[in-house]
Amino acid sequence: MNGPVSVAGVSVAPGERRHLFPSASESYTGDRTTLPMAVLNGTGDGPRVFVTAAVHGDELNGIAVCRSLLDTLDPVDLDGVLVVVPIVNVLGVQIGSRYLPDRRDLNRSFPGSHDGSMAARIARLLLDEVIQGSDVGIDLHTAANHRTNVPQVRVDTRDERAHDLAVAFGAPFVLDARMRPGSLRETAGDLGVPVLTYEGGGPLRLDEGAIDVASRGVLRVLHRLGMIDDAPAPAHAAPMVLHESRWLRAERGGLLELHVAAGDHLEPGQPLWSTVSPLGEERATHEAGDEGFVIGATTLPLVQPGQALLHVALPGDRVPVEDDPTDEEDDDPEITEDR
Ligand SMILES: [Zn+2]
């Protein structure tokens, strides 16, 4: 039999669902800005799991996943505790921005502090009330501006438990991604809480496919942890586990014609894209150098030299090095150098 659980100073009884609104910030007019969260305390013993979304304020798919999860789950049928935070970056989401109003990236601001920047304070609130004391976390993201990601789960595959849960999630790809300093995943990992980072779709839109993969995936992880009796079928029966990835960049400026799509399997020599001048002259064609899978792609039809166009993951058991170029947690490849 499970006992009461206390989150953000509120006690939640077994079999109960409570909505909590701890203070995260204040507006210019002095109104309280809260960090809304739902706590489902199951009737039976089990692990404590958190699901977070919109750590980047323009990444909306995860908010829809949280809604679907809260529509589906009943604490009476749950073993363990589930904490759902549909919008972590409560300041960024109000201005449709990936970042905080002070331009800080919340996912580089962990563990945060009570007297630090706007981002540091929200990070610390989430750490204190949600991450600490959890057994597993799932953090829902999308690609950054003008890009889309094929549904994929990023974990440190050396962590066997995280690897097992990432495969159970059932997204088409599992990507081995080392920790980034200041990320939610790194901070939780330092506390012994493995976090699965889900990436699917792009910012400022709802992508039904990416939402469906993640809605099933979260339930499948809860089932794998023994928290619920039934789980939906996986979106993909056998996720491909990939250990290395790189961004392919444009060499010429102009109009972009992509010859492949997100999710495609690439063969060496396969044409990937052409760049065409506004007068219709072909300026460059780029071919695949290695076998790989397109796990992310630009959505902009205009390109300049150096612009990241395709994110390609490479098959094989190569052991990634510590400075692995994988752009964990959907770093904007135009801002963060990937080599
Ligand atoms: Zn993100």
PDB file of C-alpha atoms and ligand atoms in Angstrom, residues 55-56 58-59 98 107 140-144 199 329-331, ligand 1:
ATOM      1  CA  VAL A  55      11.563  23.523 -21.159  1.00  0.00           C
ATOM      2  CA  HIS A  56      12.043  25.440 -24.404  1.00  0.00           C
ATOM      3  CA  ASP A  58       8.306  27.299 -28.287  1.00  0.00           C
ATOM      4  CA  GLU A  59       8.239  23.481 -28.163  1.00  0.00           C
ATOM      5  CA  ARG A  98      12.600  28.979 -26.881  1.00  0.00           C
ATOM      6  CA  ASN A 107      18.108  23.768 -20.481  1.00  0.00           C
ATOM      7  CA  LEU A 140       9.725  16.253 -24.040  1.00  0.00           C
ATOM      8  CA  HIS A 141      11.274  18.467 -26.750  1.00  0.00           C
ATOM      9  CA  THR A 142      11.041  19.347 -30.454  1.00  0.00           C
ATOM     10  CA  ALA A 143      13.650  20.616 -32.907  1.00  0.00           C
ATOM     11  CA  ALA A 144      14.726  24.270 -32.735  1.00  0.00           C
ATOM     12  CA  GLU A 199      12.637  14.886 -29.602  1.00  0.00           C
ATOM     13  CA  GLU A 329      18.597  18.409 -26.330  1.00  0.00           C
ATOM     14  CA  ASP A 330      18.105  19.979 -29.770  1.00  0.00           C
ATOM     15  CA  ASP A 331      20.782  22.612 -29.495  1.00  0.00           C
TER      16      ASP A 331
HETATM   17 ZN    ZN B   1      14.099  21.676 -26.648  1.00  0.00          ZN
END
